[in-house]
Amino acid sequence: MSGQEEAIGYLRDNGYERKSCTKCGKVFWTIDPKRQTCGEIPCDPYSFIGNPPTRKKYSLEEMREDFLSFFEKLGHKRVNRYPIVARWREDVYLVNASIYDFQPHVTSGNVPPPGNPLVISQPCIRTVDLDNVGKTGRHTSVFEMGGAKAFNFPGKEVYWKDRTVELALQFLEHLGVNKLEIVFTEKPWAGGGNAGSSMEVMVRGLEVATLVFMDMVEVPDGDVEIDGIKYRKMENRIVDTGYGIERLTWLSQGTDTVFEALYPEMVGNLMREIELERPNFLREFINAYAAEDGSEVSFLKSLDDTSRTSLDRLSNIYILADHTRAITILLYDGLVPSNSKAGYVLRMMIRRALLARKKIGIQTELWDLIESQKDRFKDILDLRLESSAREIVKLEVERFDELLGRGDSLVKKYSKDGEIGPEQVLLLFESNGLPIEYVRERCEAMGIKFPEKLVKTKGFNNIRREPKKKEEVLKNKYPETEKSYYVDERILEFNSKVIGIEGNSVVLENTYFYPEGGGQPSDHGILMISGKKATVKDVKLVDNVIIHEVEDSDGIRVGENAHGMVGKDRRKRLMQSHTATHIILSSIRDVLGPHIWQAGAQKDERVSRLDVTHFKDISKEEIASIEERANEIIRMNLPLHKEFVNRDLAEINFGFTLYQGGIPAGNKLRLVEIPGIDAEGCGGTHLDYTGEVGFIKIVRVERVQDGIMRFHFASGRSAVEYSNSQSNNLMEIRERLGEDPMKTFESMSRTLEETRKAIESGFGYAEVKLGERKLKIFDVHESIAESISRSLAASSGVVISREKIRIASSYQDVSALDIMHILEERGFVKGGGNLNYAQGKVLKQNLSLEDLVEAISNSSS
């Protein structure tokens, strides 16, 4: 594609010549008549190291401000950075380019950009780069992409290729770079669902910017293919330039690696702490690594042991300095470590930083380094999250220390005959959280052969969300249904006309029936059509068409008049439930901190649930405080403002907490605001005042997965019914237990304990210690095995019967799946599961308690 790309007029008109690199064949543009190479490693070395081409040296902060100011003065609106966690998108978890801030809502033309043209310096993470941090001298955990964007829509042309190249040249000349040293190479580009041509900008061997001309969109039947994905031309043409703020800072300083340019003080302090001198061969090594042709391997072999050790220690300092900056930004963007999704990346970076610190003997605590990064970058951080960030790091350090205490036994457990396979290394990494470098190091220390090739891990690939499959079965068949329930949510009777029949579903011109969506179930009710009563048992939104599923559509004809009656009690309960969800989410944030984000919700007539991100279990006192705060908001009887607003304006006014419940598709967003309490984009039905919720009762709180807590709660009449039921139960218990229920309860507890011991002795019971943890093992009949395993959800244990095995674990450092693997290796069982629960088939005949105790005990020794 690049060989056929149209010539950029500005370059040709200003003396640039299009050439082919004599070494790699790549097409490039240069004004230097003597240049024969493309200006990129390995064809051209890093000649800026020790010899920077700019008029002065810039710090990272100075380069960021200089970049933003330069484009701002040339008519670009300065836009504040977006969070790294891409909560406004459904296809990715993390931002890895500045254009991600504006895809797909702005690039598609559905939403106007916050400025046109605009300029932004956006922190990004590309997880594919993380394994190279500290090794290559140029890869970083987090980087700021300076983006100068212009959105050309039909009828609104801002600027295109010529002006883009002109601006790039002007900015580099502004920094002091000579035109003769600026080289442009042609390359196709694709990312985030769009594609186009691009030009990479090289200076003295270093790529400092990419100028993307985005004019294609990803479609299944596209006529242009890039990296196996098909695209077609779109009407919108978008200038998406990405300037490497870190790369430009490095270029201006000419240091041996990018890390000395970015973190001179921290790197220097850490080197002094371990009395490390800078290797005199570092510059040569970095150029060898940059060539990406294996030169670094032969270079390393040429070094003596002392030099290799020195280089390894310096590499770990770079990891520590760079990872702590990425960790800081992610923590202050409200991300919570977990075993999946974006939280997994955060956890693994924390662990890699801890390992780097441990390996080279750094005494400075991890939090002290993070706090130093926070103090430096506080102008782009949300400092309200400092308390939660501190507590998260403390907990993560404790958990990792516990894991490392079992590290050698885990490596031994997964090894066989003096070696460990690539699949086992992957399991240690993904199921147990042991970084691969650590496993390699411990294998070397214990004389266990480590695999030459590893299975590709999920952890440091670009983490993407699974795309939602959408079938457009009614598209263009019916006009968009008028959603009358947004006009007045209290109207429950209405007239309309039948415009379609789809099986047992009726399509109306307009409707007051709310379709299922946003975690809220649909309304139920009745349609009266030509004297026929049709019971509405479900309502769905398909391609912007609302379909009413009825028990029987026979006799209903298109064109007939319909009278709808929405079920009053169900609608009111769901309105109370949905409004209560907003109230309780705000209350959780008030009590636990601003790191709380909604991770899922399901409203219900009786008991609803709300999942939130949180890094530890929630105490009874915290639950009581959350419930009291929620009911305080109800007593305040605040109004709910519900209106459709421009999405970009809503983001400016309320930030990205708007997207707690999901991401709207178009420019208009239905804003549901409780002034001073909560503001979210939400399409559900709500009350007019918080006081109408009446009452909120938290039923229970549980951890459903690592980093996710689930609140079960009731509201309004349902909350009263639940509380009355609980009260009646307690009264009945009191009546049955007599005048002194506590005394009777203690007596019953003793009896139950004696009964438990009798059952245990009758069926088989044992306990195994795993460090400070205790694991219960039951050998019982299958008829009661399931109920016993469920009862272990709040503790940990193994339940075996003649046919099955069930393993439950509530401990974060004791994986149910690990225990399953232990027993599988002995040939006892075969099964699968996750951190909290595993189950499978018993393979060994007459598997005994003694077998299980011996296997599990030996694994932990």
PDB file of C-alpha atoms in Angstrom, residues 489-490 492 523 566-579 605 685-687 692-693 715-717:
ATOM      1  CA  GLU A 489     -42.437   8.133  33.125  1.00  0.00           C
ATOM      2  CA  ARG A 490     -45.638   8.330  35.175  1.00  0.00           C
ATOM      3  CA  LEU A 492     -49.103   4.163  32.359  1.00  0.00           C
ATOM      4  CA  ASP A 523     -42.292  -3.499  31.979  1.00  0.00           C
ATOM      5  CA  VAL A 566     -48.337  -0.687  31.868  1.00  0.00           C
ATOM      6  CA  GLY A 567     -48.278  -2.710  35.097  1.00  0.00           C
ATOM      7  CA  LYS A 568     -48.265  -0.082  37.853  1.00  0.00           C
ATOM      8  CA  ASP A 569     -46.728  -2.010  40.751  1.00  0.00           C
ATOM      9  CA  ARG A 570     -43.847  -3.479  38.717  1.00  0.00           C
ATOM     10  CA  ARG A 571     -43.064  -0.113  37.081  1.00  0.00           C
ATOM     11  CA  LYS A 572     -42.972   1.690  40.440  1.00  0.00           C
ATOM     12  CA  ARG A 573     -40.792  -0.939  42.083  1.00  0.00           C
ATOM     13  CA  LEU A 574     -38.341  -0.856  39.150  1.00  0.00           C
ATOM     14  CA  MET A 575     -38.252   2.958  39.200  1.00  0.00           C
ATOM     15  CA  GLN A 576     -37.478   2.807  42.911  1.00  0.00           C
ATOM     16  CA  SER A 577     -34.858   0.126  42.303  1.00  0.00           C
ATOM     17  CA  HIS A 578     -33.129   2.023  39.507  1.00  0.00           C
ATOM     18  CA  THR A 579     -33.116   5.332  41.375  1.00  0.00           C
ATOM     19  CA  GLU A 605     -38.708  -5.814  41.724  1.00  0.00           C
ATOM     20  CA  THR A 685     -36.901   4.890  34.340  1.00  0.00           C
ATOM     21  CA  HIS A 686     -36.534   6.966  37.491  1.00  0.00           C
ATOM     22  CA  LEU A 687     -38.537   8.739  40.148  1.00  0.00           C
ATOM     23  CA  GLU A 692     -39.979   8.613  46.636  1.00  0.00           C
ATOM     24  CA  VAL A 693     -37.536   5.710  47.028  1.00  0.00           C
ATOM     25  CA  SER A 715     -35.674  -0.430  47.992  1.00  0.00           C
ATOM     26  CA  GLY A 716     -39.054   1.143  48.548  1.00  0.00           C
ATOM     27  CA  ARG A 717     -41.905  -1.224  49.270  1.00  0.00           C
TER      28      ARG A 717
END
